[in-house]
DNA sequence: GAGGGTATGTTCAAGCTCTTTACTTAGTTG
DNA sequence: CAACTAAGTAAAGAGCTTGAACATACCCTC
């Protein structure tokens, strides 16, 4: 896996070359329009090294040259840009209620996307359907003349570091599923990077990796849907995901938020999910599992018991966010998942609680930004694509 | 700082050389008695590279050769060991009630240690005292003929990544203290690595870095004393600490564990510290802040209200541990701090709760080991020394 | 508009590190 | 004691970064 770690960090000259090429590529990707000179300064490399590295990346089609920049007294530098037209990445998410798929350009731009309702079935038939939908995506005109770099799959459950096994997906009823092994036979022609990972972790990765401009040094994505999960990505160069030995990192839905509280489906009492989650809201308001939660509540948002339920759930979410702040202290928190569509009745209490309490310990005014994703439909699938790109860039691909 | 991250990861040939030397040194440090051939296999380097690297580390006094190993059919390899007699590291901890100092050998062996009661005073006078005690340590015969590699200081409060500033230490009444800047004038002759970091984070680092044998891929240290803090170290080669942007990572004492619960000194309600911490136990049992908590309770452990208070605090601790398990999922949890001296009345409920619930999500039998440190007096100071060693090994020191 | 100034980018020999290959060393085995 | 095996070493060779000189492109001034 991406953060599966090199057992010992040692390397040869080729490793060094790749390292420098990757660094150049990442820099240009993050700051479009950088010149060779800028790169040399920031990466502490010599002009000559950068020159040859850039040349090779140009030849391979990873980079392209842009316009001459304004001169600052001497010869103007030539802007460099990521070549966004040559490659593409595939990302898929197997959700509890939907399948979502994207084909992305290296910049993160979605070239082609597709989602459709999905009734949880066996891993095998799901893999077969995912493969079919991926092939449709690959045949679409927007990507057909590009080179594929690989495919990533986001799944709703814990996946341990180093092994491509979905340990358990309670909402799908799956257990110990090697999804890539099921998918691969259907797509034998698909070369490049193959990976699978937890949905919230990939979303966190994508939100950080595809960002341009000012890049936070770490980011937590909170996925609030049927259950509550989170993922943390760290490091601006090539972010690493915190997975935990068993892949349980980020399972904040099962952190205890109310000792002696209600029983959770996991068997324990007082889990955060008993206070805030799709299923707890359904249980509180008597909404059938077959009905779409958002639609069912859309017309009832003014009812007192709905308002009260959503407000309480929102407050619990705020506490969860504060707990993340005081446990992992990311530079930014991004909130996504279907529950964010419930709007301000649900979200305001969460944001308010977090804002009111995030300064308790330091008393300073510096703020950890908390952002709600506008549309989280493809966030995880796009994050899977982001991981594919990261591995392509840092893997042996660039000669 | 140690995890202050290289802005861009690029390097020259010298960087590569240092990388390989560091890798060799780490491997031998972790597995004493390794041969050149073992190293070459594990690090994927050629025999020649390893040979010259080892030679240079031998010349510099980092390594020493041991006995010939048993032959496995051919020429026997020569065992390599960390030279534990040439260098030493200094670590200090400024605690709420004590100063603790150690001088360590590179293996982690404590060569000389000292602790004494400490009445919280100004940062300046504290620095002056720490400097004096460090100098006493340096004059002791056990270290006087060794070369010093640097000094590390552990402090009870958040310290952000990249800046050596103690943001706030509520239990000392300190704020924005640049402790190293205060310490340095007193010890101008002390060259090498200088660092300061949070107490629990350094303890976590030390527990992971000085371990030999089977090394967990990540470790959380929970420091249960006046307040509750934690630190997470990750990565077996050279572990990294999770600090968080503002240094608030691991401030689990201020995660919410009881919505609407008691007010905490931080101003918020329901913090874990209101349920489990030195001060909450004092408050519950009416023990004066001037008296030593452990001594005061030592004779009262059979009293019903004491037993009840400790049991409840222990249960809360168990929930905190489970929350860490479901948020960061470390490969091992180590429990330390003065409260561990309260014994089984306090600890058993915590361990029992954790054991009973850690398998909820996966249902497997693999267990995250939870260990209580026997004597946590010097754990943080030793961790500071560990960081010094790590930076010396991975810094420019080894030519 | 010609010339000096300045910063960018390129070229090429030189230097350093890892690698390859052949060889030496040290112990086992029959 | 000769054949075998594996560890370690030495020296030539390959590859990447470097340093210095050079070419390029624009600005500013006269």
PDB file of C-alpha atoms in Angstrom, chain B residues 129-304:
ATOM      1  CA  UNK B 129      18.781  24.792  37.641  1.00  0.00           C
ATOM      2  CA  UNK B 130      18.423  22.290  34.806  1.00  0.00           C
ATOM      3  CA  UNK B 131      21.714  23.512  33.369  1.00  0.00           C
ATOM      4  CA  UNK B 132      23.451  23.058  36.693  1.00  0.00           C
ATOM      5  CA  UNK B 133      22.104  19.537  37.139  1.00  0.00           C
ATOM      6  CA  UNK B 134      23.069  18.638  33.589  1.00  0.00           C
ATOM      7  CA  UNK B 135      26.589  19.800  34.263  1.00  0.00           C
ATOM      8  CA  UNK B 136      26.743  17.607  37.347  1.00  0.00           C
ATOM      9  CA  UNK B 137      25.676  14.695  35.192  1.00  0.00           C
ATOM     10  CA  UNK B 138      28.341  15.501  32.632  1.00  0.00           C
ATOM     11  CA  UNK B 139      31.041  15.502  35.264  1.00  0.00           C
ATOM     12  CA  UNK B 140      30.119  12.073  36.569  1.00  0.00           C
ATOM     13  CA  UNK B 141      32.738   9.383  35.887  1.00  0.00           C
ATOM     14  CA  UNK B 142      30.323   7.207  33.903  1.00  0.00           C
ATOM     15  CA  UNK B 143      30.127   9.745  31.100  1.00  0.00           C
ATOM     16  CA  UNK B 144      33.180  11.956  31.450  1.00  0.00           C
ATOM     17  CA  UNK B 145      35.253  10.016  28.933  1.00  0.00           C
ATOM     18  CA  UNK B 146      32.478   9.845  26.362  1.00  0.00           C
ATOM     19  CA  UNK B 147      31.564  12.238  23.621  1.00  0.00           C
ATOM     20  CA  UNK B 148      28.276  14.089  24.056  1.00  0.00           C
ATOM     21  CA  UNK B 149      25.815  14.015  21.176  1.00  0.00           C
ATOM     22  CA  UNK B 150      23.399  16.626  22.477  1.00  0.00           C
ATOM     23  CA  UNK B 151      20.619  17.332  24.912  1.00  0.00           C
ATOM     24  CA  UNK B 152      16.853  17.016  24.811  1.00  0.00           C
ATOM     25  CA  UNK B 153      14.293  18.535  27.150  1.00  0.00           C
ATOM     26  CA  UNK B 154      10.805  17.195  27.814  1.00  0.00           C
ATOM     27  CA  UNK B 155       8.160  19.697  28.871  1.00  0.00           C
ATOM     28  CA  UNK B 156       4.578  19.303  30.070  1.00  0.00           C
ATOM     29  CA  UNK B 157       2.666  21.124  27.372  1.00  0.00           C
ATOM     30  CA  UNK B 158       2.019  21.503  23.658  1.00  0.00           C
ATOM     31  CA  UNK B 159       4.912  22.368  21.379  1.00  0.00           C
ATOM     32  CA  UNK B 160       4.172  22.936  17.718  1.00  0.00           C
ATOM     33  CA  UNK B 161       6.087  21.266  14.933  1.00  0.00           C
ATOM     34  CA  UNK B 162       9.022  23.248  13.679  1.00  0.00           C
ATOM     35  CA  UNK B 163       9.331  25.804  16.443  1.00  0.00           C
ATOM     36  CA  UNK B 164      10.998  25.275  19.793  1.00  0.00           C
ATOM     37  CA  UNK B 165       8.340  27.083  21.782  1.00  0.00           C
ATOM     38  CA  UNK B 166       6.340  25.669  24.658  1.00  0.00           C
ATOM     39  CA  UNK B 167       2.964  27.135  23.841  1.00  0.00           C
ATOM     40  CA  UNK B 168       1.402  26.717  27.194  1.00  0.00           C
ATOM     41  CA  UNK B 169       1.990  24.638  30.298  1.00  0.00           C
ATOM     42  CA  UNK B 170      -1.093  25.068  32.460  1.00  0.00           C
ATOM     43  CA  UNK B 171       0.364  23.122  35.366  1.00  0.00           C
ATOM     44  CA  UNK B 172       3.486  25.283  35.411  1.00  0.00           C
ATOM     45  CA  UNK B 173       1.756  28.524  34.579  1.00  0.00           C
ATOM     46  CA  UNK B 174       4.131  29.010  31.667  1.00  0.00           C
ATOM     47  CA  UNK B 175       3.319  30.419  28.275  1.00  0.00           C
ATOM     48  CA  UNK B 176       5.281  30.806  25.047  1.00  0.00           C
ATOM     49  CA  UNK B 177       8.545  29.718  26.614  1.00  0.00           C
ATOM     50  CA  UNK B 178      11.593  29.219  24.400  1.00  0.00           C
ATOM     51  CA  UNK B 179      13.237  26.960  26.905  1.00  0.00           C
ATOM     52  CA  UNK B 180      16.261  26.075  24.810  1.00  0.00           C
ATOM     53  CA  UNK B 181      17.074  29.741  24.362  1.00  0.00           C
ATOM     54  CA  UNK B 182      17.044  30.063  28.136  1.00  0.00           C
ATOM     55  CA  UNK B 183      19.116  26.940  28.659  1.00  0.00           C
ATOM     56  CA  UNK B 184      21.740  27.517  26.034  1.00  0.00           C
ATOM     57  CA  UNK B 185      23.580  30.465  27.630  1.00  0.00           C
ATOM     58  CA  UNK B 186      24.230  28.308  30.690  1.00  0.00           C
ATOM     59  CA  UNK B 187      25.752  25.502  28.619  1.00  0.00           C
ATOM     60  CA  UNK B 188      27.674  27.228  25.830  1.00  0.00           C
ATOM     61  CA  UNK B 189      30.180  24.394  25.613  1.00  0.00           C
ATOM     62  CA  UNK B 190      27.485  21.804  24.889  1.00  0.00           C
ATOM     63  CA  UNK B 191      27.546  21.140  21.161  1.00  0.00           C
ATOM     64  CA  UNK B 192      25.493  18.665  19.163  1.00  0.00           C
ATOM     65  CA  UNK B 193      21.748  18.284  18.958  1.00  0.00           C
ATOM     66  CA  UNK B 194      19.525  20.578  20.999  1.00  0.00           C
ATOM     67  CA  UNK B 195      15.842  19.869  21.165  1.00  0.00           C
ATOM     68  CA  UNK B 196      12.743  20.219  23.258  1.00  0.00           C
ATOM     69  CA  UNK B 197       9.416  18.508  22.940  1.00  0.00           C
ATOM     70  CA  UNK B 198       6.310  17.440  24.743  1.00  0.00           C
ATOM     71  CA  UNK B 199       6.817  14.978  27.542  1.00  0.00           C
ATOM     72  CA  UNK B 200       4.387  12.260  26.433  1.00  0.00           C
ATOM     73  CA  UNK B 201       5.546  12.451  22.824  1.00  0.00           C
ATOM     74  CA  UNK B 202       9.172  12.021  23.813  1.00  0.00           C
ATOM     75  CA  UNK B 203       8.237   9.154  26.089  1.00  0.00           C
ATOM     76  CA  UNK B 204       6.483   7.464  23.163  1.00  0.00           C
ATOM     77  CA  UNK B 205       9.494   8.034  20.985  1.00  0.00           C
ATOM     78  CA  UNK B 206      11.878   6.588  23.543  1.00  0.00           C
ATOM     79  CA  UNK B 207       9.745   3.543  24.171  1.00  0.00           C
ATOM     80  CA  UNK B 208       9.788   2.775  20.463  1.00  0.00           C
ATOM     81  CA  UNK B 209      13.295   3.850  19.551  1.00  0.00           C
ATOM     82  CA  UNK B 210      15.186   2.086  22.299  1.00  0.00           C
ATOM     83  CA  UNK B 211      13.315  -1.136  21.820  1.00  0.00           C
ATOM     84  CA  UNK B 212      15.174  -4.144  20.474  1.00  0.00           C
ATOM     85  CA  UNK B 213      13.804  -7.425  19.256  1.00  0.00           C
ATOM     86  CA  UNK B 214      10.382  -7.295  17.681  1.00  0.00           C
ATOM     87  CA  UNK B 215       9.597  -3.664  17.086  1.00  0.00           C
ATOM     88  CA  UNK B 216       5.978  -2.526  16.819  1.00  0.00           C
ATOM     89  CA  UNK B 217       5.230  -0.392  13.779  1.00  0.00           C
ATOM     90  CA  UNK B 218       3.683   2.285  15.965  1.00  0.00           C
ATOM     91  CA  UNK B 219       3.263   2.986  19.648  1.00  0.00           C
ATOM     92  CA  UNK B 220       1.201   5.283  21.818  1.00  0.00           C
ATOM     93  CA  UNK B 221       2.395   6.295  25.249  1.00  0.00           C
ATOM     94  CA  UNK B 222      -0.262   7.492  27.646  1.00  0.00           C
ATOM     95  CA  UNK B 223       0.988   9.649  30.456  1.00  0.00           C
ATOM     96  CA  UNK B 224      -1.467   9.648  33.346  1.00  0.00           C
ATOM     97  CA  UNK B 225      -0.511  12.142  36.014  1.00  0.00           C
ATOM     98  CA  UNK B 226      -1.816  15.537  37.059  1.00  0.00           C
ATOM     99  CA  UNK B 227      -3.287  15.707  33.569  1.00  0.00           C
ATOM    100  CA  UNK B 228      -3.608  13.073  30.863  1.00  0.00           C
ATOM    101  CA  UNK B 229      -1.509  13.309  27.750  1.00  0.00           C
ATOM    102  CA  UNK B 230      -0.389  10.944  25.049  1.00  0.00           C
ATOM    103  CA  UNK B 231       2.083  10.689  22.243  1.00  0.00           C
ATOM    104  CA  UNK B 232       2.277   8.539  19.157  1.00  0.00           C
ATOM    105  CA  UNK B 233       5.452   7.421  17.427  1.00  0.00           C
ATOM    106  CA  UNK B 234       5.300   5.642  14.106  1.00  0.00           C
ATOM    107  CA  UNK B 235       7.727   3.856  11.850  1.00  0.00           C
ATOM    108  CA  UNK B 236      10.313   1.312  12.804  1.00  0.00           C
ATOM    109  CA  UNK B 237      13.326   2.694  10.990  1.00  0.00           C
ATOM    110  CA  UNK B 238      13.381   6.129  12.499  1.00  0.00           C
ATOM    111  CA  UNK B 239      10.037   6.786  14.150  1.00  0.00           C
ATOM    112  CA  UNK B 240       8.171  10.002  13.527  1.00  0.00           C
ATOM    113  CA  UNK B 241       6.110  11.783  16.135  1.00  0.00           C
ATOM    114  CA  UNK B 242       2.621  13.043  15.465  1.00  0.00           C
ATOM    115  CA  UNK B 243       2.605  16.563  16.815  1.00  0.00           C
ATOM    116  CA  UNK B 244      -0.223  18.314  15.068  1.00  0.00           C
ATOM    117  CA  UNK B 245      -0.041  21.835  13.671  1.00  0.00           C
ATOM    118  CA  UNK B 246      -0.316  23.473  17.048  1.00  0.00           C
ATOM    119  CA  UNK B 247       1.248  20.680  19.059  1.00  0.00           C
ATOM    120  CA  UNK B 248      -2.143  19.656  20.382  1.00  0.00           C
ATOM    121  CA  UNK B 249      -2.007  16.077  19.098  1.00  0.00           C
ATOM    122  CA  UNK B 250      -2.281  13.711  22.025  1.00  0.00           C
ATOM    123  CA  UNK B 251      -4.075  16.116  24.345  1.00  0.00           C
ATOM    124  CA  UNK B 252      -6.532  13.358  25.083  1.00  0.00           C
ATOM    125  CA  UNK B 253      -7.233  14.720  28.541  1.00  0.00           C
ATOM    126  CA  UNK B 254      -9.341  17.342  26.847  1.00  0.00           C
ATOM    127  CA  UNK B 255     -11.287  15.095  24.553  1.00  0.00           C
ATOM    128  CA  UNK B 256     -14.953  15.028  25.476  1.00  0.00           C
ATOM    129  CA  UNK B 257     -15.933  11.852  27.246  1.00  0.00           C
ATOM    130  CA  UNK B 258     -19.103  13.008  28.947  1.00  0.00           C
ATOM    131  CA  UNK B 259     -21.224  15.567  27.097  1.00  0.00           C
ATOM    132  CA  UNK B 260     -22.631  18.060  29.537  1.00  0.00           C
ATOM    133  CA  UNK B 261     -20.353  16.738  32.258  1.00  0.00           C
ATOM    134  CA  UNK B 262     -18.316  18.626  34.843  1.00  0.00           C
ATOM    135  CA  UNK B 263     -16.449  21.779  34.009  1.00  0.00           C
ATOM    136  CA  UNK B 264     -12.786  21.323  33.274  1.00  0.00           C
ATOM    137  CA  UNK B 265     -10.101  23.876  34.102  1.00  0.00           C
ATOM    138  CA  UNK B 266      -9.841  24.474  30.367  1.00  0.00           C
ATOM    139  CA  UNK B 267     -13.312  25.984  30.490  1.00  0.00           C
ATOM    140  CA  UNK B 268     -15.075  23.282  28.548  1.00  0.00           C
ATOM    141  CA  UNK B 269     -17.418  20.650  29.953  1.00  0.00           C
ATOM    142  CA  UNK B 270     -17.028  16.899  30.040  1.00  0.00           C
ATOM    143  CA  UNK B 271     -13.327  16.632  29.280  1.00  0.00           C
ATOM    144  CA  UNK B 272     -11.791  13.244  30.022  1.00  0.00           C
ATOM    145  CA  UNK B 273      -9.668  14.916  32.695  1.00  0.00           C
ATOM    146  CA  UNK B 274     -12.760  15.619  34.735  1.00  0.00           C
ATOM    147  CA  UNK B 275     -13.130  11.850  35.017  1.00  0.00           C
ATOM    148  CA  UNK B 276      -9.552  10.652  35.143  1.00  0.00           C
ATOM    149  CA  UNK B 277      -6.531  12.713  36.182  1.00  0.00           C
ATOM    150  CA  UNK B 278      -4.546  13.535  39.279  1.00  0.00           C
ATOM    151  CA  UNK B 279      -6.493  16.698  39.855  1.00  0.00           C
ATOM    152  CA  UNK B 280      -9.926  15.133  39.437  1.00  0.00           C
ATOM    153  CA  UNK B 281      -9.042  12.373  41.912  1.00  0.00           C
ATOM    154  CA  UNK B 282      -7.816  15.005  44.348  1.00  0.00           C
ATOM    155  CA  UNK B 283     -10.985  16.985  43.882  1.00  0.00           C
ATOM    156  CA  UNK B 284     -13.147  13.920  44.366  1.00  0.00           C
ATOM    157  CA  UNK B 285     -11.388  12.817  47.531  1.00  0.00           C
ATOM    158  CA  UNK B 286     -10.470  16.197  48.947  1.00  0.00           C
ATOM    159  CA  UNK B 287      -6.704  15.780  48.825  1.00  0.00           C
ATOM    160  CA  UNK B 288      -4.700  18.971  49.086  1.00  0.00           C
ATOM    161  CA  UNK B 289      -2.530  19.928  46.175  1.00  0.00           C
ATOM    162  CA  UNK B 290       0.494  20.180  48.438  1.00  0.00           C
ATOM    163  CA  UNK B 291       0.305  16.556  49.508  1.00  0.00           C
ATOM    164  CA  UNK B 292       1.688  13.814  47.332  1.00  0.00           C
ATOM    165  CA  UNK B 293      -1.287  12.068  45.792  1.00  0.00           C
ATOM    166  CA  UNK B 294       0.184   8.583  45.773  1.00  0.00           C
ATOM    167  CA  UNK B 295       1.375   8.759  49.360  1.00  0.00           C
ATOM    168  CA  UNK B 296      -1.892  10.271  50.524  1.00  0.00           C
ATOM    169  CA  UNK B 297      -3.859   7.451  48.926  1.00  0.00           C
ATOM    170  CA  UNK B 298      -1.440   4.661  49.743  1.00  0.00           C
ATOM    171  CA  UNK B 299      -2.980   4.009  53.134  1.00  0.00           C
ATOM    172  CA  UNK B 300      -6.560   4.681  52.088  1.00  0.00           C
ATOM    173  CA  UNK B 301      -6.858   2.201  49.230  1.00  0.00           C
ATOM    174  CA  UNK B 302      -9.341   0.096  51.132  1.00  0.00           C
ATOM    175  CA  UNK B 303     -11.777   2.936  51.863  1.00  0.00           C
ATOM    176  CA  UNK B 304     -14.996   2.509  49.848  1.00  0.00           C
TER     177      UNK B 304
END
